[in-house]
Amino acid sequence: MKIKNLLSAVLLLFFASYFAQNTIEVMSFNIRLGSVDDGENHWNIRKDKVKDLINYYEADFVGLQEAQKPQINYLLENNSLYSFLGKPRDDGENSEFSCIFYLKNKYKVLEQNTFWLSETPEKSTKSWDAAYPRIVTYALFENIKTKKKVWVFNTHFDHVGMVARQKSAEIILKKMKELQRKKNYPAILTGDFNSQKKDSWMQPLFENLQEASSSSLTKPYGGTATWNGFKFNEKPTEQIDFIFGSKNNTTVKKFRTITDFYDFKYPSDHLPIIAKIELK
């Protein structure tokens, strides 16, 4: 009887360790660019709060939107756990990145790239009715310990062009399928999509991928609305930030919208979201 109980305990520990090693945490966070004067919400006032939030949750991967180089530098200089990859969307002095932060002692980068959501994705351009050039940064990561591999994509859709958003969804799905045909590993997509679930241009993403808040095995915590506009006294009503996983080889265990605040202010005009995802 004792041997049977010991065997059961060993098996339980084995499976718990196995699933833990195959589970990642992914965050998407629009940190609001720092080159604008947001008064009491200026980057110089809230940057420590953004840094502390990212440091505390310590996600394996963090997809940042509206991140400018001085902001990226500050976050990295004050957190030794992360490295980043990505390119700016154009050559402007205050150009924005849709970069990926990753735990540098846990993962190594096997390949990476940035492409534009346009008719000429290999160079900095905008197409259709887009107001700005928009990009996708992606990489293939390998867990140094387990050798488990995962594709991670991060993007920021245009806020004006409806055609541009439709085309952007199509371009991303095409690229994901192309990469997975060559190296069929689980894929994760994070981003500020400037869109809601009901928008027609989002349907290809929902049909081909699984969206974390609606496919989580446990009830989402903290609601799902992510756009707050720095209005602390008004309840957010729109979810425009999403995390997606490839359908056949990821399972969303948990999803949370992070509503942390300080002095009755939010760290950004978007609420960050985080998902625990099992890679099959």
Short mmCIF file of C-alpha atoms in Angstrom, two decimals:
data_model
loop_
_atom_site.label_atom_id
_atom_site.label_comp_id
_atom_site.label_asym_id
_atom_site.label_seq_id
_atom_site.Cartn_x
_atom_site.Cartn_y
_atom_site.Cartn_z
CA MET A 1 0.00 0.00 0.00
CA LYS A 2 2.81 2.37 0.87
CA ILE A 3 4.60 1.56 -2.41
CA LYS A 4 1.42 2.32 -4.36
CA ASN A 5 1.01 5.67 -2.58
CA LEU A 6 4.65 6.53 -3.22
CA LEU A 7 4.29 5.66 -6.89
CA SER A 8 1.18 7.82 -7.15
CA ALA A 9 2.99 10.73 -5.51
CA VAL A 10 5.95 10.39 -7.88
CA LEU A 11 3.67 10.30 -10.92
CA LEU A 12 1.76 13.33 -9.67
CA LEU A 13 4.98 15.29 -9.22
CA PHE A 14 6.19 14.20 -12.65
CA PHE A 15 3.05 15.37 -14.45
CA ALA A 16 2.91 18.61 -12.44
CA SER A 17 6.52 19.34 -13.40
CA TYR A 18 5.87 18.39 -17.04
CA PHE A 19 2.91 20.72 -17.44
CA ALA A 20 4.67 23.52 -15.58
CA GLN A 21 7.61 23.31 -17.96
CA ASN A 22 5.28 23.46 -20.95
CA THR A 23 3.32 26.47 -19.70
CA ILE A 24 4.24 30.05 -20.49
CA GLU A 25 2.90 33.42 -19.39
CA VAL A 26 2.37 36.08 -22.04
CA MET A 27 1.58 39.76 -21.52
CA SER A 28 0.39 42.40 -23.97
CA PHE A 29 0.82 46.01 -22.87
CA ASN A 30 0.39 49.30 -24.72
CA ILE A 31 2.53 51.54 -22.51
CA ARG A 32 1.53 54.85 -24.18
CA LEU A 33 4.32 56.69 -25.95
CA GLY A 34 6.48 59.01 -23.87
CA SER A 35 6.96 61.89 -26.32
CA VAL A 36 3.55 63.48 -25.68
CA ASP A 37 2.54 65.76 -22.83
CA ASP A 38 -0.03 63.81 -20.84
CA GLY A 39 0.08 66.13 -17.85
CA GLU A 40 -0.23 64.14 -14.64
CA ASN A 41 0.05 60.96 -16.73
CA HIS A 42 3.30 61.93 -18.44
CA TRP A 43 5.75 59.07 -18.96
CA ASN A 44 8.30 60.58 -16.56
CA ILE A 45 5.71 60.40 -13.79
CA ARG A 46 4.42 56.89 -14.45
CA LYS A 47 7.50 55.12 -15.85
CA ASP A 48 8.39 53.56 -12.50
CA LYS A 49 4.88 52.13 -12.27
CA VAL A 50 5.12 50.58 -15.73
CA LYS A 51 8.55 49.18 -14.89
CA ASP A 52 7.39 47.78 -11.55
CA LEU A 53 4.31 46.17 -13.10
CA ILE A 54 6.34 44.37 -15.77
CA ASN A 55 8.94 43.32 -13.21
CA TYR A 56 6.34 42.00 -10.78
CA TYR A 57 4.40 39.79 -13.21
CA GLU A 58 7.59 38.53 -14.83
CA ALA A 59 5.88 37.07 -17.90
CA ASP A 60 7.96 34.92 -20.22
CA PHE A 61 7.11 37.25 -23.10
CA VAL A 62 5.81 40.82 -23.09
CA GLY A 63 4.48 42.35 -26.29
CA LEU A 64 4.78 46.14 -25.98
CA GLN A 65 3.01 48.68 -28.17
CA GLU A 66 3.76 52.40 -28.55
CA ALA A 67 7.17 51.80 -27.04
CA GLN A 68 9.78 54.38 -28.00
CA LYS A 69 13.53 53.82 -27.68
CA PRO A 70 14.02 55.94 -24.52
CA GLN A 71 11.18 54.01 -22.88
CA ILE A 72 12.63 50.66 -23.93
CA ASN A 73 16.05 51.69 -22.65
CA TYR A 74 14.63 52.74 -19.29
CA LEU A 75 12.71 49.49 -18.81
CA LEU A 76 15.74 47.36 -19.70
CA GLU A 77 18.15 49.38 -17.59
CA ASN A 78 15.92 48.81 -14.59
CA ASN A 79 15.22 45.13 -15.10
CA SER A 80 18.07 42.67 -15.59
CA LEU A 81 15.71 39.79 -16.40
CA TYR A 82 14.70 40.92 -19.89
CA SER A 83 16.14 41.50 -23.29
CA PHE A 84 14.17 42.76 -26.30
CA LEU A 85 13.93 42.46 -30.05
CA GLY A 86 12.24 44.51 -32.73
CA LYS A 87 12.65 47.44 -35.10
CA PRO A 88 10.99 50.89 -35.19
CA ARG A 89 8.15 51.35 -37.65
CA ASP A 90 9.92 54.25 -39.42
CA ASP A 91 13.00 56.48 -39.20
CA GLY A 92 11.35 59.21 -37.16
CA GLU A 93 12.99 60.56 -34.01
CA ASN A 94 10.08 59.35 -31.87
CA SER A 95 9.32 56.22 -33.84
CA GLU A 96 7.33 53.51 -32.11
CA PHE A 97 8.24 49.85 -31.67
CA SER A 98 5.96 46.83 -31.41
CA CYS A 99 8.75 44.99 -29.66
CA ILE A 100 8.96 41.78 -27.65
CA PHE A 101 10.54 41.56 -24.22
CA TYR A 102 11.64 38.05 -23.19
CA LEU A 103 13.33 36.42 -20.20
CA LYS A 104 16.89 36.30 -21.48
CA ASN A 105 18.14 33.61 -19.10
CA LYS A 106 15.24 31.32 -19.97
CA TYR A 107 15.00 31.66 -23.75
CA LYS A 108 17.27 32.03 -26.72
CA VAL A 109 16.23 33.53 -30.03
CA LEU A 110 16.53 31.17 -33.01
CA GLU A 111 15.25 33.63 -35.59
CA GLN A 112 13.54 37.01 -35.65
CA ASN A 113 12.18 39.62 -38.03
CA THR A 114 9.99 42.70 -38.35
CA PHE A 115 7.68 43.26 -41.30
CA TRP A 116 5.27 46.02 -42.26
CA LEU A 117 1.52 45.67 -42.57
CA SER A 118 1.43 47.00 -46.10
CA GLU A 119 1.60 45.96 -49.72
CA THR A 120 5.40 46.03 -49.41
CA PRO A 121 5.98 44.31 -46.05
CA GLU A 122 9.76 44.21 -46.39
CA LYS A 123 10.18 47.99 -46.05
CA SER A 124 8.78 50.87 -44.02
CA THR A 125 5.56 51.76 -45.80
CA LYS A 126 1.86 52.24 -45.21
CA SER A 127 -0.91 51.10 -47.53
CA TRP A 128 -4.66 51.29 -48.07
CA ASP A 129 -6.28 53.77 -45.66
CA ALA A 130 -3.73 53.49 -42.83
CA ALA A 131 -2.74 56.66 -41.01
CA TYR A 132 0.72 55.37 -40.04
CA PRO A 133 3.13 52.60 -40.98
CA ARG A 134 2.27 49.55 -38.85
CA ILE A 135 4.50 46.59 -38.07
CA VAL A 136 4.70 43.07 -36.72
CA THR A 137 7.70 41.81 -34.78
CA TYR A 138 8.09 38.07 -34.43
CA ALA A 139 10.63 35.52 -33.27
CA LEU A 140 11.12 31.82 -32.74
CA PHE A 141 12.17 31.22 -29.14
CA GLU A 142 13.64 28.10 -27.58
CA ASN A 143 13.44 27.35 -23.87
CA ILE A 144 17.07 26.84 -22.89
CA LYS A 145 16.22 24.12 -20.38
CA THR A 146 13.37 22.17 -22.00
CA LYS A 147 14.19 22.93 -25.68
CA LYS A 148 10.49 23.71 -26.19
CA LYS A 149 10.02 26.16 -29.07
CA VAL A 150 7.35 28.78 -29.66
CA TRP A 151 6.66 31.50 -32.20
CA VAL A 152 5.75 34.87 -30.67
CA PHE A 153 4.24 37.73 -32.70
CA ASN A 154 3.43 41.26 -31.54
CA THR A 155 1.62 44.02 -33.43
CA HIS A 156 -0.29 47.29 -33.28
CA PHE A 157 -3.09 47.79 -35.84
CA ASP A 158 -3.88 51.15 -37.37
CA HIS A 159 -6.44 53.25 -35.49
CA VAL A 160 -8.00 54.86 -38.59
CA GLY A 161 -8.00 52.54 -41.59
CA MET A 162 -10.66 49.82 -41.58
CA VAL A 163 -9.32 48.34 -44.82
CA ALA A 164 -5.83 48.45 -43.34
CA ARG A 165 -7.01 46.50 -40.29
CA GLN A 166 -8.69 43.89 -42.48
CA LYS A 167 -5.58 43.49 -44.61
CA SER A 168 -3.38 43.42 -41.51
CA ALA A 169 -5.26 40.45 -40.09
CA GLU A 170 -4.92 38.62 -43.40
CA ILE A 171 -1.21 39.36 -43.69
CA ILE A 172 -0.47 38.14 -40.16
CA LEU A 173 -2.38 34.89 -40.63
CA LYS A 174 -0.62 34.29 -43.93
CA LYS A 175 2.80 34.82 -42.32
CA MET A 176 1.97 32.60 -39.34
CA LYS A 177 0.83 29.77 -41.61
CA GLU A 178 3.90 30.19 -43.81
CA LEU A 179 6.26 29.95 -40.83
CA GLN A 180 4.41 27.04 -39.25
CA ARG A 181 4.54 25.08 -42.50
CA LYS A 182 8.32 25.28 -42.24
CA LYS A 183 8.60 24.87 -38.46
CA ASN A 184 5.35 23.69 -36.91
CA TYR A 185 5.60 25.02 -33.36
CA PRO A 186 2.93 26.69 -31.22
CA ALA A 187 2.33 30.35 -32.07
CA ILE A 188 1.27 33.30 -29.91
CA LEU A 189 0.04 36.69 -31.14
CA THR A 190 -0.22 39.75 -28.88
CA GLY A 191 -1.25 43.25 -29.74
CA ASP A 192 -3.29 46.41 -29.59
CA PHE A 193 -5.70 45.77 -32.45
CA ASN A 194 -7.65 49.06 -32.20
CA SER A 195 -10.67 46.84 -32.75
CA GLN A 196 -13.35 45.01 -30.83
CA LYS A 197 -14.40 41.37 -31.03
CA LYS A 198 -17.50 42.24 -33.05
CA ASP A 199 -15.59 44.03 -35.83
CA SER A 200 -15.74 42.13 -39.10
CA TRP A 201 -12.02 42.46 -39.84
CA MET A 202 -11.23 40.62 -36.60
CA GLN A 203 -13.21 37.54 -37.58
CA PRO A 204 -10.38 35.85 -39.54
CA LEU A 205 -8.24 35.99 -36.39
CA PHE A 206 -11.01 34.56 -34.21
CA GLU A 207 -11.75 31.83 -36.75
CA ASN A 208 -8.17 30.71 -37.26
CA LEU A 209 -6.76 31.28 -33.77
CA GLN A 210 -8.08 31.02 -30.24
CA GLU A 211 -8.50 34.29 -28.38
CA ALA A 212 -7.34 34.01 -24.79
CA SER A 213 -10.11 35.76 -22.86
CA SER A 214 -12.89 33.77 -24.55
CA SER A 215 -11.10 30.39 -24.66
CA SER A 216 -9.58 30.36 -21.16
CA LEU A 217 -10.35 27.19 -19.20
CA THR A 218 -10.96 29.34 -16.13
CA LYS A 219 -13.11 32.45 -15.95
CA PRO A 220 -11.19 35.61 -16.96
CA TYR A 221 -10.21 37.70 -13.96
CA GLY A 222 -10.52 41.48 -13.87
CA GLY A 223 -12.99 41.73 -16.73
CA THR A 224 -11.90 42.02 -20.35
CA ALA A 225 -12.13 45.76 -21.22
CA THR A 226 -8.65 47.22 -21.77
CA TRP A 227 -9.01 50.80 -23.03
CA ASN A 228 -9.19 53.28 -20.15
CA GLY A 229 -7.91 56.53 -21.67
CA PHE A 230 -6.37 57.44 -18.29
CA LYS A 231 -9.95 57.89 -16.98
CA PHE A 232 -9.70 56.20 -13.61
CA ASN A 233 -13.20 57.17 -12.47
CA GLU A 234 -14.86 55.67 -15.54
CA LYS A 235 -15.21 51.91 -15.97
CA PRO A 236 -13.46 50.71 -19.15
CA THR A 237 -15.94 49.25 -21.64
CA GLU A 238 -13.91 48.27 -24.73
CA GLN A 239 -11.50 45.38 -25.21
CA ILE A 240 -9.11 46.30 -27.99
CA ASP A 241 -6.02 44.43 -26.75
CA PHE A 242 -5.85 40.69 -27.33
CA ILE A 243 -3.72 37.59 -26.96
CA PHE A 244 -4.20 34.76 -29.43
CA GLY A 245 -2.79 31.23 -29.59
CA SER A 246 -2.63 28.75 -32.45
CA LYS A 247 -5.63 26.41 -32.27
CA ASN A 248 -4.17 22.93 -32.40
CA ASN A 249 -1.19 23.20 -30.08
CA THR A 250 -1.97 25.74 -27.36
CA THR A 251 -4.41 25.70 -24.45
CA VAL A 252 -5.26 28.88 -22.53
CA LYS A 253 -5.29 28.04 -18.84
CA LYS A 254 -5.92 31.50 -17.38
CA PHE A 255 -6.51 35.06 -18.54
CA ARG A 256 -6.37 38.28 -16.57
CA THR A 257 -6.84 41.97 -17.28
CA ILE A 258 -4.48 43.76 -14.90
CA THR A 259 -6.27 46.67 -13.24
CA ASP A 260 -3.41 47.70 -10.93
CA PHE A 261 -3.28 51.44 -10.19
CA TYR A 262 -1.41 54.02 -8.13
CA ASP A 263 -2.68 57.28 -6.59
CA PHE A 264 -5.99 56.61 -8.38
CA LYS A 265 -4.27 56.61 -11.76
CA TYR A 266 -3.47 53.82 -14.20
CA PRO A 267 0.12 53.20 -15.39
CA SER A 268 -1.04 53.58 -19.02
CA ASP A 269 -4.11 54.45 -21.06
CA HIS A 270 -4.43 50.71 -21.78
CA LEU A 271 -4.78 47.98 -19.19
CA PRO A 272 -2.21 45.22 -19.69
CA ILE A 273 -3.47 41.67 -20.18
CA ILE A 274 -1.74 38.41 -19.29
CA ALA A 275 -2.47 34.79 -20.18
CA LYS A 276 -1.12 31.46 -18.96
CA ILE A 277 -0.83 29.19 -21.97
CA GLU A 278 0.10 25.53 -22.22
CA LEU A 279 2.17 24.58 -25.26
CA LYS A 280 1.30 21.15 -26.61
#
